[in-house]
XYZ file of C-alpha atoms in Angstrom:
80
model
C -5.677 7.089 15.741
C -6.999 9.955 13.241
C -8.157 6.792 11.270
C -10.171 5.257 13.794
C -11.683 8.082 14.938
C -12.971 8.573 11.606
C -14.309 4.915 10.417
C -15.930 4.990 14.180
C -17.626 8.287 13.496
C -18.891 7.212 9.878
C -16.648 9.485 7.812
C -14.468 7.473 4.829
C -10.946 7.360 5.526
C -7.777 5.343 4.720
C -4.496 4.574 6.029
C -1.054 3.022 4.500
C 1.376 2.073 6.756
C 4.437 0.124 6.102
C 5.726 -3.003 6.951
C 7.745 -3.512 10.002
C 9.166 -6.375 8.264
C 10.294 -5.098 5.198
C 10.043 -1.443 3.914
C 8.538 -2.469 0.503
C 5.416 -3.706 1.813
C 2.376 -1.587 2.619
C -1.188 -2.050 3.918
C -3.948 -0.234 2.965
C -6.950 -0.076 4.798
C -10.830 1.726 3.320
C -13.012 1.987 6.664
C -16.633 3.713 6.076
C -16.968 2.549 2.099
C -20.929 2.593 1.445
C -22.396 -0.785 0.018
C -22.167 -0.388 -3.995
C -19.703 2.093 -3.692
C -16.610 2.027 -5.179
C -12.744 4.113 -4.067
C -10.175 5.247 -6.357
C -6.584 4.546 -4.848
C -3.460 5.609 -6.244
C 0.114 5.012 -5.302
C 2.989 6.922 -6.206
C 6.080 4.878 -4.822
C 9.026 7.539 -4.696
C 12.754 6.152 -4.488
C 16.586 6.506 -4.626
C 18.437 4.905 -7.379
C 21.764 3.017 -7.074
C 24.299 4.493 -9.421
C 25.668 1.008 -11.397
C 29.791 0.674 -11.969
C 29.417 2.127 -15.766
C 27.125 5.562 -14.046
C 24.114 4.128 -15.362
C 21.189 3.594 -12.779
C 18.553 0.713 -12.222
C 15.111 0.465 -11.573
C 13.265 -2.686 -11.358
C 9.894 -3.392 -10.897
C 8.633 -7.207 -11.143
C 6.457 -8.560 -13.859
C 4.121 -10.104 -11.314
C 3.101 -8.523 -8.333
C 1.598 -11.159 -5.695
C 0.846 -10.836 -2.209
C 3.791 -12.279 -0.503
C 2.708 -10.762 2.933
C -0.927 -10.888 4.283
C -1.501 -10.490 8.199
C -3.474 -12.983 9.606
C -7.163 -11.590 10.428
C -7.221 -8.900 6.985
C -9.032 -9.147 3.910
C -7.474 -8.827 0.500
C -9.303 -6.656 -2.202
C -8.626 -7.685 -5.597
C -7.342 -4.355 -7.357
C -8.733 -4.179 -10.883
Protein backbone atom coordinates (compact mmCIF):
# COMPACT_ATOMS: atom_id res chain seq x y z
CA UNK A 1 0.00 0.00 0.00
CA UNK A 2 2.89 2.53 1.20
CA UNK A 3 4.30 1.56 -2.30
CA UNK A 4 1.51 2.53 -4.32
CA UNK A 5 0.79 5.45 -2.73
CA UNK A 6 4.12 6.55 -3.55
CA UNK A 7 4.67 5.50 -7.44
CA UNK A 8 0.93 7.14 -7.75
CA UNK A 9 2.09 10.35 -6.15
CA UNK A 10 5.45 10.53 -8.27
CA UNK A 11 7.91 9.83 -5.45
CA UNK A 12 10.59 6.69 -6.28
CA UNK A 13 9.98 3.78 -4.27
CA UNK A 14 10.54 -0.02 -4.22
CA UNK A 15 9.21 -3.06 -2.79
CA UNK A 16 10.57 -6.87 -2.31
CA UNK A 17 8.26 -9.25 -1.37
CA UNK A 18 8.67 -12.92 -1.30
CA UNK A 19 7.37 -15.68 -2.98
CA UNK A 20 4.33 -17.42 -1.80
CA UNK A 21 5.63 -20.33 -3.56
CA UNK A 22 8.89 -20.74 -2.34
CA UNK A 23 10.73 -18.56 0.29
CA UNK A 24 13.89 -18.14 -1.89
CA UNK A 25 12.32 -16.18 -4.48
CA UNK A 26 11.78 -12.43 -4.37
CA UNK A 27 10.33 -9.67 -6.58
CA UNK A 28 11.49 -6.44 -6.82
CA UNK A 29 9.62 -3.75 -8.13
CA UNK A 30 11.26 0.35 -9.09
CA UNK A 31 7.95 2.53 -9.63
CA UNK A 32 8.70 6.44 -10.37
CA UNK A 33 12.44 5.78 -12.09
CA UNK A 34 12.98 9.02 -14.40
CA UNK A 35 13.81 8.22 -18.18
CA UNK A 36 17.84 7.98 -18.31
CA UNK A 37 18.00 7.37 -14.86
CA UNK A 38 19.54 4.69 -13.37
CA UNK A 39 18.88 2.77 -9.32
CA UNK A 40 21.39 1.13 -7.28
CA UNK A 41 19.89 -2.11 -5.59
CA UNK A 42 21.52 -4.17 -3.16
CA UNK A 43 20.59 -7.39 -1.47
CA UNK A 44 21.86 -8.74 1.58
CA UNK A 45 20.25 -12.34 1.88
CA UNK A 46 20.63 -13.25 5.73
CA UNK A 47 20.31 -17.08 6.75
CA UNK A 48 20.60 -20.04 9.20
CA UNK A 49 23.11 -22.66 8.55
CA UNK A 50 22.60 -26.44 8.96
CA UNK A 51 25.22 -27.85 11.25
CA UNK A 52 26.65 -31.08 8.91
CA UNK A 53 27.27 -34.70 10.90
CA UNK A 54 31.24 -33.84 11.31
CA UNK A 55 30.03 -29.89 13.04
CA UNK A 56 31.02 -28.32 9.98
CA UNK A 57 28.31 -26.04 8.26
CA UNK A 58 27.23 -25.46 4.51
CA UNK A 59 26.45 -22.72 2.45
CA UNK A 60 25.69 -22.97 -1.12
CA UNK A 61 25.03 -20.56 -3.54
CA UNK A 62 24.63 -21.70 -7.38
CA UNK A 63 27.04 -20.86 -10.11
CA UNK A 64 24.22 -19.63 -12.32
CA UNK A 65 21.50 -17.69 -11.18
CA UNK A 66 18.44 -17.77 -13.78
CA UNK A 67 15.03 -16.72 -13.44
CA UNK A 68 13.19 -19.84 -12.68
CA UNK A 69 10.02 -17.86 -11.57
CA UNK A 70 8.57 -14.85 -13.54
CA UNK A 71 4.75 -13.88 -12.97
CA UNK A 72 2.91 -13.57 -15.90
CA UNK A 73 2.22 -9.69 -16.75
CA UNK A 74 6.05 -8.36 -15.11
CA UNK A 75 8.99 -7.22 -16.79
CA UNK A 76 12.45 -8.56 -16.14
CA UNK A 77 15.42 -6.02 -15.82
CA UNK A 78 18.62 -7.39 -16.76
CA UNK A 79 20.92 -6.69 -13.59
CA UNK A 80 24.39 -5.68 -14.76
Amino acid sequence: EEYDDAVSSGQQAFLLEESDQSSDIFSLSVGSLPPGESASIRLEYVTELAVEADDGLKFCLPAVLNPRYQPQGRKTVKIQ
